[in-house]
Coordinates of C-alpha atoms in Angstrom, one line a residue:
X1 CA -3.1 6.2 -3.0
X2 CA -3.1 2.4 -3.7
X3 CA -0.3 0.3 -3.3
X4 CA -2.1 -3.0 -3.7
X5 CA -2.9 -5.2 -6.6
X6 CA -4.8 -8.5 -6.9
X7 CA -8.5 -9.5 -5.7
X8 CA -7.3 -13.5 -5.0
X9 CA -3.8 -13.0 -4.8
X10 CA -3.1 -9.7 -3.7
X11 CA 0.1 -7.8 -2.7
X12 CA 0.6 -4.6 -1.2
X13 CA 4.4 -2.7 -1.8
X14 CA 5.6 -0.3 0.2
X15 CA 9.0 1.8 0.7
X16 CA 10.9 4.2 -1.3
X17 CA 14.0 4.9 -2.7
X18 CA 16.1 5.9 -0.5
X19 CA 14.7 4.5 2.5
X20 CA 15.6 2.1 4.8
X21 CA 13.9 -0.9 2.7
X22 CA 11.3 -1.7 0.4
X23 CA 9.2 -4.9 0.4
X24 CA 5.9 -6.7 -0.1
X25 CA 3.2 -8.3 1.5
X26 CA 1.5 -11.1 -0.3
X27 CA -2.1 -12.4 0.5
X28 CA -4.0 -15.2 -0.6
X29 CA -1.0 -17.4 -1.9
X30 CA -2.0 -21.2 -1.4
X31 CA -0.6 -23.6 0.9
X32 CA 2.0 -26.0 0.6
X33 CA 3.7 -24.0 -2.9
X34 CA 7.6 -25.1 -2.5
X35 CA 9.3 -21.7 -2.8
X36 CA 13.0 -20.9 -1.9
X37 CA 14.4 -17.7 -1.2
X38 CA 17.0 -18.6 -3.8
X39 CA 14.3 -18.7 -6.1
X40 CA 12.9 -15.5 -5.3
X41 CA 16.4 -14.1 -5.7
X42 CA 17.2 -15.0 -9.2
X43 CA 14.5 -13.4 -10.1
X44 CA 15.4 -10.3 -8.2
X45 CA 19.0 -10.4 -9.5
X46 CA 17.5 -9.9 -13.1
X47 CA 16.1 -7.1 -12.1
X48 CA 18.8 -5.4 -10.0
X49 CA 21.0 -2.5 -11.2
X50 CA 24.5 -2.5 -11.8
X51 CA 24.0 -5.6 -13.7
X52 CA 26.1 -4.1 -17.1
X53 CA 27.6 -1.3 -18.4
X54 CA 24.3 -0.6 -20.1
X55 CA 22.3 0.0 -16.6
X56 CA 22.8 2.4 -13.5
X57 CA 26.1 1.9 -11.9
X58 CA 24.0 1.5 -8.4
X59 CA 25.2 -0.9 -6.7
X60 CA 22.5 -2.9 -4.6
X61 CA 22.7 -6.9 -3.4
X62 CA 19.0 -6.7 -3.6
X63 CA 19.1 -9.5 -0.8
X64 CA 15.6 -10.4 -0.2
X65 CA 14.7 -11.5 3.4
X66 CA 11.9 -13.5 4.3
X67 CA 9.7 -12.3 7.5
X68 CA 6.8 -14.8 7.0
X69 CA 4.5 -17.2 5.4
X70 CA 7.0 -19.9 4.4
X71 CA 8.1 -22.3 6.5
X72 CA 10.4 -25.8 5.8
X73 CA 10.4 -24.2 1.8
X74 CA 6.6 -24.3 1.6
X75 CA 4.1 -21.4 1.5
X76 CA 1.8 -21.9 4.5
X77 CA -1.0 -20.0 3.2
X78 CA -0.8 -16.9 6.0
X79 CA 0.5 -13.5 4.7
X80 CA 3.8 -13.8 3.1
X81 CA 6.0 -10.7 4.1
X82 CA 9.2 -10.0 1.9
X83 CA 11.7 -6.9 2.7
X84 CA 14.6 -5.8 0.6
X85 CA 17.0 -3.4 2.1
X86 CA 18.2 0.0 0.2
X87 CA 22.3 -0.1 0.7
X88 CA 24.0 2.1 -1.6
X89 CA 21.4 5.8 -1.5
X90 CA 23.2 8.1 -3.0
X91 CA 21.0 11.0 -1.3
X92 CA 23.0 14.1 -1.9
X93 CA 22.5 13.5 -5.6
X94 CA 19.4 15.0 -5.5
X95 CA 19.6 17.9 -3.1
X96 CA 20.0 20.2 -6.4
X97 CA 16.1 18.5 -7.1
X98 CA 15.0 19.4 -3.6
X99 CA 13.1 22.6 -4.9
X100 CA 13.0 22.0 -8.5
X101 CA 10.9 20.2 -10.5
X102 CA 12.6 17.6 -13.0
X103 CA 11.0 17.0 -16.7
X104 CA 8.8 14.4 -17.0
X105 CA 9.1 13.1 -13.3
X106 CA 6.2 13.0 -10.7
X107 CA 8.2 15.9 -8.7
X108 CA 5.4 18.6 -10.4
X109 CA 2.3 16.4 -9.9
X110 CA 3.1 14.6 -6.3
X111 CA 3.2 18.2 -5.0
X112 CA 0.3 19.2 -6.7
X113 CA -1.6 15.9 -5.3
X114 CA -0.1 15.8 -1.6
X115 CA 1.3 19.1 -1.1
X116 CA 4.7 17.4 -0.4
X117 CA 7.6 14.7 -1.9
X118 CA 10.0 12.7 -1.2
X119 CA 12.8 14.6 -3.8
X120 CA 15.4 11.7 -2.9
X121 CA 15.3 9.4 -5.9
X122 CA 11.7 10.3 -6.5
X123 CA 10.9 8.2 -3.3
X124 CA 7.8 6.0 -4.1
X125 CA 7.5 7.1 -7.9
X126 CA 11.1 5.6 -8.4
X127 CA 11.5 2.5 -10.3
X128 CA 13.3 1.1 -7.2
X129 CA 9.4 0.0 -6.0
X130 CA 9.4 -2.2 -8.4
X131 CA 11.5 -4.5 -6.6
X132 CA 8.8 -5.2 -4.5
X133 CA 6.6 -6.6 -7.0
X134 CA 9.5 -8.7 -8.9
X135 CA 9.8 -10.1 -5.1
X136 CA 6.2 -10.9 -5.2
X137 CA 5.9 -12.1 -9.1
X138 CA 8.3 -14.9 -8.6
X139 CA 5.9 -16.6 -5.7
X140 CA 3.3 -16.2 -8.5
X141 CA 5.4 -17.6 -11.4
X142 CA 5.6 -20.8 -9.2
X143 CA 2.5 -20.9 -8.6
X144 CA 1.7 -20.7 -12.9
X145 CA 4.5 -23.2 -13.1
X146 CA 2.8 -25.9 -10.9
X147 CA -0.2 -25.6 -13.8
X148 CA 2.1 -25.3 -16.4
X149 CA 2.2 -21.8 -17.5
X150 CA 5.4 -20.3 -18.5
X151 CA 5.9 -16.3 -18.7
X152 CA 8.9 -15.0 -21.1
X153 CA 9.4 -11.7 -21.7
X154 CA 12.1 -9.8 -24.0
X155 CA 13.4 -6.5 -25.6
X156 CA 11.8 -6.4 -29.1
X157 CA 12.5 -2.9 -29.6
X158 CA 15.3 0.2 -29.0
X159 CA 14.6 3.5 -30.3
X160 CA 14.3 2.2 -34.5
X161 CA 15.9 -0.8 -33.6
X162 CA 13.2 -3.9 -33.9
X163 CA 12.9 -7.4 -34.1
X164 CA 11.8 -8.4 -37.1
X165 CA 10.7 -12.0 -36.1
X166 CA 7.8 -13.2 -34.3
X167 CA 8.1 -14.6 -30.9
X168 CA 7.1 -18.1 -31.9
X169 CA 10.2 -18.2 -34.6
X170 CA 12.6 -16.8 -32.0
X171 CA 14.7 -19.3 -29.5
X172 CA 13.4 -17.3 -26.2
X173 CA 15.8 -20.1 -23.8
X174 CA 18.5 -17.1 -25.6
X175 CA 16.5 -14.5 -23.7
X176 CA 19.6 -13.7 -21.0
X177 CA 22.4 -14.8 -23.7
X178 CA 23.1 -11.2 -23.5
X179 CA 22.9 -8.1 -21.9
X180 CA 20.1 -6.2 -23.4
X181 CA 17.7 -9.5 -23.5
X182 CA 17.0 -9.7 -27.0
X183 CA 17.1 -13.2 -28.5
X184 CA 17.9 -12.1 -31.3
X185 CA 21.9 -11.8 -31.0
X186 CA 22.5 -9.8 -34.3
X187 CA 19.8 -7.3 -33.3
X188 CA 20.6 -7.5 -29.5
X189 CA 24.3 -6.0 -30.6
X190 CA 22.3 -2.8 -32.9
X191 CA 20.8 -2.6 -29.2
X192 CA 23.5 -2.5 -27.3
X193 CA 25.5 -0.4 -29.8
X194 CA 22.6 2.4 -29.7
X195 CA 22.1 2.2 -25.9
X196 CA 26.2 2.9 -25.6
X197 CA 25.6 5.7 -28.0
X198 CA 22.6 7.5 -25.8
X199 CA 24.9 6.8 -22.6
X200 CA 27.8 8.4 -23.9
X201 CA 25.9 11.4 -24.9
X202 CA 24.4 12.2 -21.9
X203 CA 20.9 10.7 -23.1
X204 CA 18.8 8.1 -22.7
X205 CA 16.2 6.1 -24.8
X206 CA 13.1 4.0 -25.1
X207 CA 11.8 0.8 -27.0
X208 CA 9.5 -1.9 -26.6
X209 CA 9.5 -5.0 -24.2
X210 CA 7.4 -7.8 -25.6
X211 CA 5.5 -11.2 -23.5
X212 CA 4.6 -14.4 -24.5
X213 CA 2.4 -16.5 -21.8
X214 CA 2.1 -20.5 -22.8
X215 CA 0.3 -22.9 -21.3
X216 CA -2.2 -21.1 -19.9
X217 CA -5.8 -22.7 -20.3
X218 CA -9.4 -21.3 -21.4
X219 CA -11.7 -19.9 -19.5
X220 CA -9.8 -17.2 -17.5
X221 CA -11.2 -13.9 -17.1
X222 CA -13.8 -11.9 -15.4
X223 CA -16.2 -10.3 -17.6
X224 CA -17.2 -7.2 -18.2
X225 CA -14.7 -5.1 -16.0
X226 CA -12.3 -7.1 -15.2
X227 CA -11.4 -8.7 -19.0
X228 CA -8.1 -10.6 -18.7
X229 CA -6.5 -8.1 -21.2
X230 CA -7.8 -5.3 -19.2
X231 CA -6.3 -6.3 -16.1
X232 CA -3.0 -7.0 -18.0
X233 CA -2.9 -3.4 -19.8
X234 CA -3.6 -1.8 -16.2
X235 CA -0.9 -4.4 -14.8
X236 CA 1.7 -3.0 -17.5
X237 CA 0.5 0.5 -17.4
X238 CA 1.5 0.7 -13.7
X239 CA 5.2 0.2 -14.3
X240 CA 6.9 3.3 -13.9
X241 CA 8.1 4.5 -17.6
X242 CA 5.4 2.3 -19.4
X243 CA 3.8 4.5 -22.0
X244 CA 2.3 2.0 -24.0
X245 CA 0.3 -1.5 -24.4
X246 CA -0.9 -3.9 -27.0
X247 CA -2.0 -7.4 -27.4
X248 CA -2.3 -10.0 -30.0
X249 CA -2.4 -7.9 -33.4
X250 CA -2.4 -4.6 -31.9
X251 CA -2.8 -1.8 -33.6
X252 CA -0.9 -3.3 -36.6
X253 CA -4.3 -5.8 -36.9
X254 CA -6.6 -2.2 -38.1
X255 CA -4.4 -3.2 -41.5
X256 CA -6.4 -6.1 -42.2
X257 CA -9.9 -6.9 -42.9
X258 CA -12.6 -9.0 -40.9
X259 CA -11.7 -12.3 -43.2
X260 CA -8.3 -12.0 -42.7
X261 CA -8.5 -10.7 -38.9
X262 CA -10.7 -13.8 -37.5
X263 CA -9.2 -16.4 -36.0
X264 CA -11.1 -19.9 -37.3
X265 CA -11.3 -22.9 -34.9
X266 CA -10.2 -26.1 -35.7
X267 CA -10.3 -29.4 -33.1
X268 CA -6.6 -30.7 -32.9
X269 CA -5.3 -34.6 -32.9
X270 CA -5.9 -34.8 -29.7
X271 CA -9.3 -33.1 -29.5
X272 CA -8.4 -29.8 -28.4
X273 CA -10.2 -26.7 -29.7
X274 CA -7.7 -24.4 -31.4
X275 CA -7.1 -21.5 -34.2
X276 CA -5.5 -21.6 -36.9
X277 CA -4.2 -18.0 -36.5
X278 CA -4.0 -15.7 -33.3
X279 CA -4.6 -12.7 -34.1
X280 CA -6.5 -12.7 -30.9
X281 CA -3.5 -13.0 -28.2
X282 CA -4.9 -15.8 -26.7
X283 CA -8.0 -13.6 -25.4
X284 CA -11.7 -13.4 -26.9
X285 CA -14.4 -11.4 -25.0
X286 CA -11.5 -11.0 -22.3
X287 CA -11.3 -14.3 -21.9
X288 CA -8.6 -16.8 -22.4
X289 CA -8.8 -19.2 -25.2
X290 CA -5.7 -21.7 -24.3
X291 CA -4.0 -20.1 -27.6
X292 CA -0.8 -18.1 -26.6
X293 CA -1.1 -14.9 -25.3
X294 CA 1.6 -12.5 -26.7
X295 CA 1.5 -8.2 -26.1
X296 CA 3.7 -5.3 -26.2
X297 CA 4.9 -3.0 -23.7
X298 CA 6.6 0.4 -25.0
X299 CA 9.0 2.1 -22.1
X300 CA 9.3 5.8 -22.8
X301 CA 13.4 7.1 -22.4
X302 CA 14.3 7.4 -19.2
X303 CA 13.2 11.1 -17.5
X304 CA 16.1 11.8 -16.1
X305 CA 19.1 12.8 -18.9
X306 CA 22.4 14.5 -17.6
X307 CA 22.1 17.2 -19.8
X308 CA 21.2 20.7 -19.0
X309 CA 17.0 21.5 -19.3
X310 CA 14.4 24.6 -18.8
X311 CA 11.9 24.2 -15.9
X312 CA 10.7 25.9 -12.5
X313 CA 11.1 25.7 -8.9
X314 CA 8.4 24.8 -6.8
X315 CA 7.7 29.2 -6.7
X316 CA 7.6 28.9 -10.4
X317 CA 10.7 30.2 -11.1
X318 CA 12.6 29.4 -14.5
X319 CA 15.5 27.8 -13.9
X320 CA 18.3 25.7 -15.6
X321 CA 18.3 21.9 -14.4
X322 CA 21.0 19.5 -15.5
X323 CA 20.7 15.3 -13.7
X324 CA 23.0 13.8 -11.3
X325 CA 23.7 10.9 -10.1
X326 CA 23.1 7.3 -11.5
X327 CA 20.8 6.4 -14.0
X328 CA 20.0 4.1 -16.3
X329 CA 20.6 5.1 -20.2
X330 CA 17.0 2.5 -20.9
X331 CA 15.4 1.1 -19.0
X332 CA 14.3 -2.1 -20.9
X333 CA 16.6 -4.7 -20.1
X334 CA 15.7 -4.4 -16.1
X335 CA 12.1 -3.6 -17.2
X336 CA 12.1 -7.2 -18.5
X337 CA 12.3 -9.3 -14.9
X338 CA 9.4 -6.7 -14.3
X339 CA 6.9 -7.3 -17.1
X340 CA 7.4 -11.0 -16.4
X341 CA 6.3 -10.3 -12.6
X342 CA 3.3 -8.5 -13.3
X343 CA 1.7 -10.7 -15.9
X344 CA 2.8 -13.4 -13.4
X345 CA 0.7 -12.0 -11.0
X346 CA -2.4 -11.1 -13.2
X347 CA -2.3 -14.7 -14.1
X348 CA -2.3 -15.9 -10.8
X349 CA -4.9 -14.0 -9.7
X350 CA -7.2 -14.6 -12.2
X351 CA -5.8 -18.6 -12.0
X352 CA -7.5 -18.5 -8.3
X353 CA -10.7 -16.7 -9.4
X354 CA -11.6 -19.7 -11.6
X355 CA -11.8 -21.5 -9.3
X356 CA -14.9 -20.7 -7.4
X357 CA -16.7 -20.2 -11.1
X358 CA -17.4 -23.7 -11.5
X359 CA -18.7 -26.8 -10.0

């Protein structure tokens, strides 16, 4: 089982759901990056649930604690060690799981890999790991900030519910201006409106949660395995509830034709190499081209619906299972803080790998 990420700048999670903590190692992170805990926390309280009447009524602080690596508010280049504690476990709420297996959770195929699970919240194939790696994204968002890359992500999508407007005509500084984190306040309330509408009926639902990195410059990537938009689509793909990834045109670029598709290059003012359209995502050959790198990420509806649903015990017995507890009705708007992290920390990675490719 891996738990780590990264060659460069690598973390390792551990913890589950309703154990005493969950937290993050992170290896490789250069000296002397000014980091505050209150920085990591902002970034954790995006992420953390009870947040809105449109996310799990858990209620968890998500207080990070720092154990090592920084020191006077600078990163001193040893292992940095962060832990978030678990508060509010709600274990009972899944002792009706403890022999059954839930629809479209890990509880069928954990067994079938270890012989055993953690039926307490999933335990490491809850979403509550990813905690962790929002912990650990934000010391690598610093890191892109000092060479000035930015990482923005937002919902573009809810069930039929999409943005029509590209990211580069949207005002993404509106990103947080509301609960669902869709810039786009007219759409964000069709969001919100069909979210409240799966909630009440006992049901969740999906959508899409779209990126858009700036700033960053050409040349990173590691051909032929490890293509930048490989390593993102892995990156995304390991989110729990992630079903789905695109970049640049997507699948919606099989429309056009090679003339229309290409992206022609054109030296700016100021001598830069450029395109003229970007249909690319920023990447060619899996490299970075210093053009904007935009993708989608599509979240299936959450597993867990508090409705009643055929499946077997763990003798293979039918049986009639209906949820408990607390649960989000979508995931997306806490999924956001969390595709931020990991491009954050693909980016970072590869941002250190450059280094050593070049006199």
């Amino acid at each position: 089982m891996s738990n780590s990420y990264g060659k460069l700048f690598r973390i390792t999670t551990f913890g589950e759901s309703h154990g005493a903590a969950v937290g993050v190692i992170v290896d490789g992170c250069p000296a002397g990056l000014e980091i505050s805990a209150e920085e990591i926390q902002k970034a954790l309280d995006r992420r953390r649930p009870g947040q809105s009447d449109i996310t799990t009524p858990r209620k968890e602080e998500d207080k990070v604690t720092i154990l090592s690596g920084i020191f006077e508010g600078k990163t001193t280049g040893t292992p940095i060690a962060l832990v978030v504690g678990n508060k509010d476990q709600a274990s009972h709420d899944y002792s009706h799981v403890a022999q059954a297996f839930r629809p479209s959770h890990a509880d069928y195929t954990y067994t079938a890999k270890y012989g055993l699970r953690d039926h307490r919240g999933g335990g490491r194939s809850s979403a509550r790991e990813t905690v962790a790696r929002v912990a650990a994204g934000a010391l690598a968002a610093k890191l892109l900030q000092h060479y000035g890359i930015t990482v923005q992500s937002y919902v573009s999508q809810v069930g039929s519910i999409k943005v029509r407007k590209p990211y580069n005509q949207l005002d993404l500084s509106q990103i947080d201006a509301n609960k669902v984190r869709c810039p786009d306040g007219k759409t964000a309330a069709r969001m919100i409106g069909l979210i409240e509408d799966a909630r009440d009926s006992l049901d969740t639902i999906g959508g899409v949660v779209s990126c858009v990195v700036q700033g960053v410059p050409a040349g990173l990537g590691e051909p032929v395995f490890d293509k930048l938009h490989a390593e993102l689509g892995k990156a995304m793909l390991s989110i729990n509830a992630v079903k789905g990834f695109e970049y640049g045109s997507g699948f919606e670029g099989v429309k056009l034709r090679g003339s229309e598709h290409n992206d022609q290059f054109y030296t700016d003012e100021q001598g830069k190499v450029r395109t003229r359209t970007n249909h690319s995502g920023g990447i060619q050959g899996g490299i970075s081209n210093g053009q904007d790198i935009y993708f989608n990420v599509a979240f299936k509806p959450v597993a867990t619906i508090l409705q009643p649903q055929q499946t077997i015990n763990d003798v293979g017995e039918e049986i009639t299972l209906q949820g408990k507890g607390r649960h989000d009705p979508c995931v997306l708007p806490r999924a956001v803080p969390i595709v931020d992290a990991m491009a954050a920390l693909v980016l970072a990675d590869f941002l250190l790998r450059q280094r050593g490719n070049r006199l």
